[in-house]
Every structure is written in structure tokens, then in C-alpha cells.
Coordinates of N, CA, C and O in Angstrom, one line a residue:
X1 N 135.9 79.4 74.8 CA 135.9 80.4 73.7 C 134.4 80.6 73.2 O 133.8 79.6 72.9
X2 N 134.0 81.8 73.0 CA 132.7 82.1 72.5 C 132.5 81.8 71.1 O 133.4 82.1 70.3
X3 N 131.4 81.3 70.7 CA 131.1 81.1 69.3 C 130.6 82.4 68.6 O 129.9 83.1 69.3
X4 N 130.9 82.6 67.4 CA 130.4 83.8 66.7 C 129.1 83.4 66.1 O 128.9 82.3 65.6
X5 N 128.1 84.3 66.2 CA 126.8 84.1 65.6 C 126.9 84.6 64.2 O 127.2 85.7 63.9
X6 N 126.6 83.7 63.2 CA 126.7 84.0 61.8 C 125.4 84.4 61.2 O 125.3 85.1 60.2
X7 N 124.3 83.9 61.8 CA 123.0 84.2 61.2 C 122.6 85.6 61.5 O 122.5 86.0 62.7
X8 N 122.3 86.5 60.5 CA 121.9 87.9 60.8 C 120.7 88.0 61.6 O 120.6 88.9 62.4
X9 N 119.7 87.1 61.4 CA 118.5 87.2 62.2 C 118.8 87.0 63.7 O 118.2 87.6 64.6
X10 N 119.7 86.0 64.0 CA 120.1 85.8 65.4 C 120.7 87.0 66.0 O 120.5 87.3 67.1
X11 N 121.6 87.6 65.2 CA 122.3 88.8 65.7 C 121.3 89.9 66.0 O 121.4 90.6 67.0
X12 N 120.3 90.1 65.1 CA 119.2 91.1 65.4 C 118.4 90.8 66.6 O 118.2 91.6 67.4
X13 N 118.1 89.5 66.8 CA 117.3 89.1 68.0 C 118.1 89.3 69.3 O 117.5 89.8 70.3
X14 N 119.3 89.0 69.3 CA 120.2 89.2 70.5 C 120.3 90.7 70.7 O 120.2 91.1 71.9
X15 N 120.5 91.5 69.7 CA 120.6 92.9 69.9 C 119.3 93.5 70.4 O 119.3 94.4 71.3
X16 N 118.2 93.1 69.9 CA 116.9 93.5 70.4 C 116.7 93.1 71.9 O 116.2 93.9 72.7
X17 N 117.1 91.9 72.2 CA 116.9 91.4 73.6 C 117.7 92.3 74.6 O 117.2 92.7 75.6
X18 N 119.0 92.6 74.2 CA 119.8 93.5 75.1 C 119.2 94.9 75.1 O 119.3 95.5 76.2
X19 N 118.7 95.4 74.0 CA 118.1 96.7 74.0 C 116.9 96.8 75.0 O 116.7 97.7 75.7
X20 N 116.0 95.8 74.9 CA 114.9 95.7 75.8 C 115.3 95.7 77.2 O 114.7 96.4 78.1
X21 N 116.2 94.8 77.5 CA 116.7 94.7 78.9 C 117.3 96.1 79.4 O 117.0 96.5 80.5
X22 N 118.0 96.7 78.5 CA 118.6 98.0 78.9 C 117.5 99.1 79.2 O 117.5 99.8 80.1
X23 N 116.4 99.1 78.3 CA 115.3 100.0 78.5 C 114.6 99.7 79.8 O 114.3 100.6 80.6
X24 N 114.3 98.5 80.1 CA 113.7 98.1 81.3 C 114.5 98.5 82.6 O 113.9 99.1 83.5
X25 N 115.8 98.3 82.6 CA 116.6 98.6 83.7 C 116.8 100.1 83.9 O 116.7 100.6 85.0
X26 N 116.9 100.8 82.8 CA 117.2 102.3 82.9 C 116.0 103.1 83.1 O 116.0 104.2 83.5
X27 N 114.8 102.6 82.8 CA 113.6 103.4 82.9 C 112.9 103.2 84.2 O 111.9 103.9 84.5
X28 N 113.4 102.3 85.1 CA 112.8 102.2 86.4 C 111.6 101.1 86.4 O 111.0 100.8 87.4
X29 N 111.3 100.6 85.2 CA 110.3 99.6 85.1 C 110.6 98.4 85.9 O 109.8 97.8 86.6
X30 N 111.9 98.0 85.9 CA 112.3 96.8 86.7 C 112.0 97.0 88.2 O 111.5 96.1 88.9
X31 N 112.2 98.2 88.7 CA 111.9 98.5 90.1 C 110.4 98.4 90.4 O 110.0 97.8 91.4
X32 N 109.6 98.9 89.5 CA 108.1 98.8 89.6 C 107.7 97.3 89.6 O 106.8 96.9 90.3
X33 N 108.2 96.5 88.6 CA 107.9 95.1 88.5 C 108.3 94.4 89.8 O 107.6 93.6 90.3
X34 N 109.5 94.7 90.2 CA 110.0 94.1 91.5 C 109.1 94.4 92.7 O 108.8 93.6 93.5
X35 N 108.7 95.7 92.8 CA 107.9 96.1 93.9 C 106.5 95.4 93.8 O 106.0 94.9 94.8
X36 N 106.0 95.3 92.6 CA 104.7 94.6 92.5 C 104.8 93.2 92.9 O 103.8 92.7 93.5
X37 N 105.8 92.5 92.6 CA 106.0 91.1 92.9 C 106.3 90.9 94.4 O 105.8 89.9 95.0
X38 N 107.0 91.8 95.0 CA 107.5 91.6 96.4 C 106.5 92.1 97.4 O 106.7 91.8 98.6
X39 N 105.5 92.9 97.0 CA 104.6 93.4 98.0 C 103.3 92.6 98.0 O 102.5 92.7 97.1
X40 N 103.1 91.8 99.0 CA 101.9 91.1 99.2 C 101.0 92.0 100.0 O 101.3 92.3 101.2
X41 N 99.9 92.4 99.4 CA 99.0 93.3 100.1 C 98.1 92.6 101.1 O 97.6 91.5 100.8
X42 N 98.1 93.1 102.3 CA 97.2 92.6 103.4 C 96.0 93.4 103.5 O 96.1 94.6 103.6
X43 N 94.8 92.8 103.6 CA 93.6 93.5 103.8 C 93.6 94.0 105.2 O 94.0 93.3 106.2
X44 N 93.1 95.2 105.5 CA 93.1 95.8 106.8 C 91.8 96.5 107.0 O 91.1 96.9 106.0
X45 N 91.4 96.8 108.3 CA 90.3 97.6 108.6 C 90.5 98.2 109.9 O 90.0 97.8 111.0
X46 N 91.4 99.2 109.9 CA 91.8 100.0 111.2 C 91.7 101.5 110.9 O 91.7 101.9 109.7
X47 N 91.8 102.2 111.9 CA 91.9 103.7 111.8 C 93.2 104.2 112.4 O 93.7 103.6 113.4
X48 N 93.7 105.2 111.8 CA 94.9 105.9 112.3 C 94.8 107.4 112.1 O 93.9 107.8 111.4
X49 N 95.8 108.1 112.6 CA 95.8 109.5 112.4 C 97.1 110.0 111.9 O 98.1 109.3 112.1
X50 N 97.1 111.1 111.2 CA 98.3 111.6 110.5 C 99.2 112.3 111.5 O 98.8 113.1 112.3
X51 N 100.5 111.8 111.5 CA 101.5 112.4 112.4 C 102.5 113.3 111.7 O 103.3 113.9 112.3
X52 N 102.5 113.2 110.3 CA 103.4 114.0 109.5 C 103.1 115.5 109.8 O 102.0 116.0 109.7
X53 N 104.2 116.2 110.1 CA 104.1 117.6 110.5 C 104.3 118.6 109.3 O 104.4 119.8 109.5
X54 N 104.5 118.1 108.1 CA 104.6 118.9 106.9 C 103.5 119.9 106.8 O 102.3 119.5 106.8
X55 N 103.8 121.1 106.6 CA 102.7 122.2 106.5 C 101.8 121.9 105.3 O 100.6 122.3 105.3
X56 N 102.3 121.3 104.3 CA 101.4 120.9 103.1 C 100.5 119.8 103.4 O 99.5 119.6 102.7
X57 N 100.8 119.0 104.4 CA 100.0 117.8 104.7 C 100.7 116.5 104.3 O 101.7 116.6 103.6
X58 N 100.1 115.4 104.7 CA 100.7 114.1 104.3 C 100.3 113.8 102.8 O 99.2 113.9 102.4
X59 N 101.3 113.5 102.0 CA 101.1 113.2 100.6 C 100.4 111.9 100.5 O 100.8 110.9 101.1
X60 N 99.3 111.9 99.7 CA 98.6 110.7 99.3 C 99.0 110.4 97.9 O 99.0 111.3 97.0
X61 N 99.4 109.1 97.6 CA 99.9 108.8 96.3 C 99.1 107.8 95.6 O 98.3 107.1 96.2
X62 N 99.2 107.7 94.3 CA 98.4 106.8 93.5 C 98.8 105.3 93.7 O 98.1 104.4 93.3
X63 N 100.0 105.1 94.2 CA 100.5 103.7 94.5 C 101.4 103.7 95.6 O 101.8 104.7 96.2
X64 N 101.9 102.5 96.0 CA 102.7 102.3 97.2 C 104.2 102.5 96.9 O 105.1 101.7 97.1
X65 N 104.5 103.8 96.5 CA 105.9 104.1 96.3 C 106.0 105.7 96.1 O 105.1 106.3 95.7
X66 N 107.2 106.2 96.5 CA 107.4 107.6 96.2 C 107.5 107.9 94.7 O 107.5 109.1 94.3
X67 N 107.6 106.9 93.9 CA 107.7 107.1 92.5 C 106.3 107.4 91.9 O 106.1 107.8 90.8
X68 N 105.2 107.1 92.7 CA 103.9 107.3 92.2 C 103.4 108.8 92.4 O 104.0 109.5 93.3
X69 N 102.5 109.2 91.6 CA 102.0 110.5 91.6 C 101.3 110.9 92.9 O 100.5 110.1 93.5
X70 N 101.5 112.1 93.4 CA 100.8 112.7 94.5 C 99.4 113.1 94.1 O 99.3 113.9 93.1
X71 N 98.4 112.5 94.7 CA 97.0 112.8 94.3 C 96.2 113.6 95.3 O 95.1 113.9 95.1
X72 N 96.9 114.0 96.4 CA 96.3 114.8 97.4 C 97.1 114.9 98.7 O 98.1 114.3 98.8
X73 N 96.6 115.6 99.7 CA 97.2 115.7 101.0 C 96.2 115.7 102.1 O 95.0 116.0 101.9
X74 N 96.6 115.2 103.3 CA 95.8 115.2 104.5 C 96.5 115.9 105.6 O 97.7 115.6 105.9
X75 N 95.8 116.8 106.2 CA 96.4 117.6 107.3 C 96.8 116.7 108.5 O 96.2 115.7 108.8
X76 N 97.7 117.2 109.3 CA 98.1 116.6 110.6 C 96.9 116.3 111.5 O 96.0 117.2 111.5
X77 N 96.9 115.3 112.2 CA 95.9 114.8 113.2 C 94.6 114.4 112.6 O 93.7 114.0 113.4
X78 N 94.4 114.4 111.3 CA 93.2 113.9 110.7 C 93.2 112.4 110.7 O 94.2 111.8 110.6
X79 N 92.0 111.8 110.8 CA 91.9 110.4 110.9 C 91.6 109.8 109.5 O 90.9 110.4 108.7
X80 N 92.2 108.6 109.3 CA 92.1 107.9 108.0 C 91.7 106.5 108.3 O 92.1 105.9 109.4
X81 N 91.0 105.8 107.4 CA 90.7 104.4 107.5 C 91.8 103.7 106.6 O 91.9 104.0 105.5
X82 N 92.4 102.7 107.2 CA 93.4 101.9 106.5 C 92.7 100.6 106.0 O 92.1 99.9 106.8
X83 N 92.8 100.4 104.7 CA 92.1 99.3 104.1 C 93.0 98.2 103.5 O 92.6 97.1 103.2
X84 N 94.3 98.5 103.4 CA 95.2 97.6 102.9 C 96.6 98.0 103.3 O 96.9 99.2 103.5
X85 N 97.5 97.0 103.4 CA 98.9 97.3 103.7 C 99.9 96.5 102.8 O 99.6 95.4 102.5
X86 N 100.9 97.2 102.3 CA 101.9 96.5 101.4 C 103.3 97.1 101.8 O 103.6 98.2 101.5
X87 N 104.0 96.3 102.6 CA 105.3 96.7 103.0 C 105.2 97.9 103.9 O 104.5 97.9 104.9
X88 N 105.9 99.0 103.6 CA 106.0 100.2 104.4 C 104.9 101.2 104.0 O 105.0 102.4 104.3
X89 N 103.9 100.7 103.2 CA 102.8 101.6 102.7 C 101.5 101.0 103.1 O 101.3 99.8 103.2
X90 N 100.5 101.9 103.3 CA 99.1 101.5 103.5 C 98.2 102.3 102.6 O 98.4 103.4 102.2
X91 N 97.1 101.6 102.2 CA 96.1 102.2 101.3 C 95.0 102.8 102.3 O 94.6 102.1 103.2
X92 N 94.7 104.0 102.1 CA 93.8 104.7 103.0 C 92.5 105.2 102.2 O 92.6 105.4 101.0
X93 N 91.5 105.4 103.0 CA 90.3 106.0 102.4 C 89.6 106.7 103.6 O 90.0 106.7 104.7
X94 N 88.5 107.5 103.3 CA 87.7 108.1 104.3 C 88.5 109.1 105.2 O 88.3 109.0 106.4
X95 N 89.4 109.9 104.7 CA 90.0 110.9 105.5 C 89.0 111.8 106.1 O 88.1 112.2 105.5
X96 N 89.2 112.2 107.4 CA 88.2 113.0 108.1 C 88.3 114.5 107.5 O 87.3 115.2 107.6
X97 N 89.4 114.9 106.9 CA 89.5 116.2 106.3 C 90.6 116.1 105.2 O 91.5 115.3 105.3
X98 N 90.5 117.0 104.3 CA 91.6 117.1 103.2 C 91.2 116.1 102.1 O 90.1 116.2 101.5
X99 N 92.1 115.2 101.8 CA 91.9 114.3 100.7 C 90.6 113.5 100.8 O 90.3 112.9 101.8
X100 N 89.9 113.4 99.7 CA 88.7 112.5 99.6 C 89.0 111.5 98.5 O 89.5 111.8 97.4
X101 N 88.8 110.3 98.8 CA 89.1 109.2 97.9 C 89.9 108.1 98.5 O 90.0 108.0 99.7
X102 N 90.6 107.4 97.7 CA 91.5 106.3 98.1 C 92.9 106.5 97.6 O 93.0 106.8 96.4
X103 N 93.9 106.3 98.4 CA 95.3 106.4 97.9 C 96.2 105.7 98.9 O 95.8 105.1 99.8
X104 N 97.5 105.9 98.7 CA 98.5 105.2 99.5 C 99.4 106.3 100.2 O 99.7 107.3 99.7
X105 N 99.7 105.9 101.5 CA 100.6 106.8 102.3 C 101.7 105.9 103.0 O 101.5 104.7 103.2
X106 N 102.7 106.6 103.4 CA 103.8 105.9 104.1 C 103.4 105.6 105.6 O 103.0 106.5 106.3
X107 N 103.6 104.4 106.0 CA 103.2 104.0 107.4 C 103.8 104.9 108.5 O 103.1 105.3 109.4
X108 N 105.1 105.2 108.4 CA 105.7 106.0 109.5 C 105.1 107.4 109.7 O 105.3 108.1 110.6
X109 N 104.2 107.8 108.7 CA 103.6 109.1 108.8 C 102.2 109.1 109.5 O 101.5 110.0 109.6
X110 N 101.9 107.9 110.0 CA 100.6 107.6 110.7 C 100.9 107.1 112.1 O 101.9 106.5 112.4
X111 N 99.9 107.3 113.0 CA 100.0 106.8 114.4 C 98.7 106.4 114.9 O 97.7 106.7 114.3
X112 N 98.7 105.8 116.1 CA 97.5 105.6 116.9 C 97.9 105.5 118.3 O 99.0 105.5 118.7
X113 N 96.9 105.6 119.1 CA 97.1 105.5 120.6 C 96.3 104.3 121.1 O 95.4 103.8 120.4
X114 N 96.6 104.0 122.4 CA 95.8 102.9 123.0 C 94.6 103.4 123.6 O 94.5 104.5 124.0
X115 N 93.6 102.5 123.8 CA 92.4 102.8 124.5 C 92.7 102.4 126.0 O 93.8 102.7 126.5
X116 N 91.8 101.7 126.6 CA 92.0 101.2 128.0 C 91.9 102.3 129.0 O 92.4 102.2 130.1
X117 N 91.2 103.4 128.6 CA 91.0 104.5 129.5 C 90.4 104.1 130.8 O 89.4 103.3 130.8
X118 N 90.9 104.4 132.0 CA 90.4 104.0 133.3 C 90.8 102.6 133.7 O 90.3 102.0 134.6
X119 N 91.8 102.0 132.9 CA 92.4 100.7 133.3 C 93.9 100.8 133.4 O 94.4 101.9 133.3
X120 N 94.5 99.7 133.7 CA 96.0 99.7 133.8 C 96.6 99.4 132.5 O 97.8 99.0 132.4
X121 N 95.9 99.7 131.4 CA 96.5 99.5 130.0 C 96.0 98.4 129.2 O 95.0 97.8 129.6
X122 N 96.6 98.1 128.1 CA 96.2 97.1 127.2 C 97.3 96.2 126.9 O 98.5 96.5 126.9
X123 N 97.0 94.9 126.6 CA 98.0 93.9 126.2 C 98.3 94.1 124.7 O 97.4 94.5 123.9
X124 N 99.5 93.7 124.3 CA 99.8 93.5 122.9 C 100.5 92.2 122.7 O 101.1 91.7 123.7
X125 N 100.3 91.6 121.5 CA 100.6 90.1 121.4 C 101.7 89.9 120.3 O 101.9 90.7 119.4
X126 N 102.2 88.7 120.3 CA 103.2 88.2 119.3 C 102.6 88.2 117.9 O 103.3 88.5 117.0
X127 N 101.4 87.7 117.8 CA 100.8 87.7 116.5 C 99.3 88.1 116.6 O 98.8 88.5 117.7
X128 N 98.5 88.0 115.5 CA 97.2 88.5 115.5 C 96.2 87.5 116.1 O 95.2 87.1 115.5
X129 N 96.4 87.1 117.3 CA 95.5 86.3 118.1 C 95.7 86.5 119.6 O 96.8 86.6 120.1
X130 N 94.6 86.7 120.3 CA 94.6 86.9 121.7 C 95.1 85.7 122.4 O 95.4 85.7 123.6
X131 N 95.1 84.5 121.7 CA 95.6 83.3 122.3 C 97.1 83.2 122.2 O 97.7 82.3 122.8
X132 N 97.7 84.1 121.4 CA 99.2 84.1 121.3 C 99.8 84.7 122.5 O 99.2 85.3 123.4
X133 N 101.1 84.6 122.6 CA 101.9 85.1 123.8 C 101.8 86.6 123.8 O 101.9 87.3 122.8
X134 N 101.6 87.1 125.0 CA 101.6 88.6 125.3 C 103.0 89.1 125.3 O 103.9 88.4 126.0
X135 N 103.3 90.1 124.6 CA 104.7 90.7 124.6 C 104.8 91.8 125.6 O 105.9 92.3 125.8
X136 N 103.7 92.3 126.1 CA 103.8 93.4 127.0 C 102.4 94.1 127.3 O 101.4 93.6 126.8
X137 N 102.5 95.1 128.0 CA 101.3 95.9 128.3 C 101.7 97.4 128.0 O 102.8 97.9 128.4
X138 N 100.7 98.1 127.4 CA 100.9 99.5 127.1 C 99.9 100.3 127.9 O 98.7 99.9 128.0
X139 N 100.4 101.3 128.6 CA 99.5 102.2 129.4 C 98.3 102.7 128.5 O 98.4 102.9 127.3
X140 N 97.2 103.0 129.2 CA 96.0 103.5 128.5 C 96.4 104.9 127.9 O 97.2 105.6 128.5
X141 N 95.7 105.2 126.8 CA 95.9 106.5 126.1 C 97.4 106.9 125.8 O 97.8 108.0 126.1
X142 N 98.1 105.9 125.3 CA 99.5 106.1 125.0 C 99.7 106.0 123.5 O 99.3 105.1 122.8
X143 N 100.5 107.0 122.9 CA 100.8 107.0 121.5 C 101.8 105.9 121.2 O 102.7 105.7 122.0
X144 N 101.6 105.1 120.2 CA 102.5 104.0 119.8 C 102.8 104.2 118.3 O 102.1 104.9 117.6
X145 N 103.9 103.6 117.9 CA 104.4 103.7 116.5 C 103.7 102.6 115.7 O 103.7 101.5 116.1
X146 N 103.0 103.0 114.7 CA 102.3 102.1 113.8 C 103.3 101.5 112.8 O 104.0 102.2 112.2
X147 N 103.3 100.2 112.7 CA 104.1 99.5 111.8 C 103.4 98.9 110.6 O 104.0 98.6 109.5
X148 N 102.1 98.6 110.8 CA 101.4 97.9 109.7 C 100.1 97.4 110.3 O 99.7 97.7 111.4
X149 N 99.4 96.6 109.5 CA 98.1 96.0 109.9 C 97.8 94.7 109.2 O 98.4 94.5 108.1
X150 N 96.9 94.0 109.8 CA 96.4 92.8 109.2 C 95.0 92.6 109.7 O 94.8 92.5 110.9
X151 N 94.0 92.6 108.8 CA 92.6 92.5 109.3 C 92.3 93.8 110.2 O 92.6 94.9 109.8
X152 N 91.7 93.5 111.4 CA 91.5 94.6 112.3 C 92.5 94.7 113.4 O 92.3 95.3 114.4
X153 N 93.7 94.1 113.2 CA 94.8 94.2 114.1 C 95.8 95.2 113.6 O 96.1 95.3 112.4
X154 N 96.4 95.9 114.5 CA 97.5 96.9 114.2 C 98.8 96.4 114.8 O 98.9 96.0 115.9
X155 N 99.8 96.4 113.9 CA 101.1 96.1 114.4 C 101.8 97.4 114.8 O 101.8 98.4 114.1
X156 N 102.3 97.4 116.1 CA 102.8 98.6 116.7 C 104.1 98.3 117.4 O 104.5 97.2 117.6
X157 N 104.8 99.4 117.7 CA 106.0 99.3 118.5 C 105.9 100.3 119.7 O 105.4 101.4 119.5
X158 N 106.2 99.8 120.9 CA 106.1 100.6 122.1 C 107.4 100.3 122.9 O 107.7 99.1 123.2
X159 N 108.2 101.3 123.1 CA 109.4 101.2 123.9 C 110.3 100.1 123.3 O 110.9 99.3 124.0
X160 N 110.4 100.1 122.0 CA 111.3 99.2 121.3 C 110.8 97.8 121.1 O 111.4 96.9 120.5
X161 N 109.6 97.5 121.7 CA 109.0 96.2 121.6 C 107.9 96.2 120.5 O 107.0 97.1 120.5
X162 N 107.9 95.2 119.6 CA 106.9 95.1 118.5 C 105.9 94.1 118.9 O 106.2 93.0 119.4
X163 N 104.6 94.4 118.6 CA 103.5 93.4 118.8 C 102.3 93.9 118.1 O 102.3 94.9 117.3
X164 N 101.2 93.2 118.4 CA 99.9 93.4 117.7 C 98.9 93.8 118.7 O 98.7 93.2 119.8
X165 N 98.1 94.9 118.4 CA 97.0 95.4 119.2 C 95.6 95.0 118.6 O 95.4 95.1 117.4
X166 N 94.7 94.5 119.4 CA 93.4 94.2 118.9 C 92.6 95.5 118.6 O 93.0 96.6 119.1
X167 N 91.6 95.4 117.8 CA 90.8 96.6 117.3 C 90.3 97.3 118.5 O 90.3 98.5 118.6
X168 N 89.8 96.6 119.5 CA 89.1 97.2 120.7 C 90.1 98.0 121.5 O 89.7 98.9 122.3
X169 N 91.4 97.8 121.4 CA 92.4 98.5 122.1 C 93.1 99.6 121.3 O 94.0 100.3 121.8
X170 N 92.6 99.9 120.1 CA 93.2 100.9 119.2 C 92.4 102.2 119.2 O 91.1 102.1 119.2
X171 N 93.0 103.3 119.2 CA 92.3 104.6 119.0 C 93.0 105.3 117.9 O 94.2 105.7 118.0
X172 N 92.3 105.4 116.8 CA 92.8 106.0 115.6 C 92.5 107.5 115.4 O 92.7 108.1 114.4
X173 N 92.1 108.1 116.5 CA 91.8 109.6 116.5 C 92.7 110.3 117.4 O 92.9 110.0 118.5
X174 N 93.4 111.4 116.8 CA 94.4 112.1 117.5 C 93.7 113.1 118.6 O 94.4 113.4 119.6
X175 N 92.5 113.5 118.3 CA 91.9 114.6 119.2 C 91.0 114.1 120.2 O 90.2 114.8 120.8
X176 N 91.0 112.8 120.5 CA 90.1 112.2 121.5 C 90.7 110.9 122.1 O 91.7 110.4 121.5
X177 N 90.3 110.6 123.3 CA 90.9 109.4 123.9 C 90.1 108.1 123.5 O 90.5 107.0 123.9
X178 N 89.1 108.2 122.7 CA 88.3 107.1 122.2 C 87.7 106.3 123.3 O 87.4 105.1 123.2
X179 N 87.5 106.9 124.5 CA 87.0 106.1 125.6 C 85.5 106.0 125.5 O 84.8 106.6 124.7

């Protein structure tokens, strides 16, 4: 059986606590706090190109969420430098055209291709080390799905297999083979 609170100050404090919790939950602040805590940002230094076919261009946002403000757009096939990754979002800078500055974009809207032009392809690995197990080989000049990055390594998917590509095997420009 619950005890009744007799002290008016205690009643007021309990009421205020419930009001604050309600405001936090209903305003979306809880989602932003949760996102901030759950996303460990990884520093990156790779290049990718825009694959989003929206006529307006790829939306660049002020933060790593669709809840953040759109601060610009980048046209399809333009190259961006990725400087950080957090979950399904990457922080970009140095767009070759369109948006100037730094902002966040959704990873699935970016791509890259393999280098290895004139070879039988490039290896990709279980983790960010060439000493790790190779998970496969990707033909030269082949588009791959970008999943994320860490340092100068790109996490990619090719024919359903996920792995990591070294910087020397990445081509972040859509309009050239990077050979």
C-alpha cells in the first residue's frame, strides 16, 4: 500500500519532477540526449561521392539526425571529404561543388569505388588492418556500398559481404577511375 505524502513541499517537488520528465519525453529532448550518448564519433579521413539522386541534392544537416536543420545541399556525383562518423551519419567537409563548410549527411547517400585499375582487384579485410583476415577481393573500378569509416579505412559492402578497404584502394570520385 502506498504512503500518502503529507508535506506540501514534497508534493510540489514530486509534481515538478513528473512535469520535467513529461516535457523531456514529449519534446524530443530525450531522443537527442540518447543519440548524443549512443553515438561514439570516429575520426575519419576518406573521400566519397554523392549517390543521392534527389534533384535538390543531398541534404547536409547541422547534426547527425534528420531532426537537425538542413544547412545546404550537394549535387549528385560530387566528392566530399569525410572527417567523422557516428552511426549511420558522417560529418563531411570540402564538397567539390554545392555546399561549402562542414555538416552531416546520411551514409547510404554516399558511395565509393575501388581502385586497382589494371590489376585483378583489391582485397578487403575483417577489420582496419592489412594483417587481419581477408574477407574477399573486389574487382578494380567497382562501385561498393559505403557503410562507415575509421581513420583512413572505409567500411564497405560488396555482394553482401562487409569488410574494410585501405585508403590506397578507395576512389572517392564518381567521374574518374582514380588510377
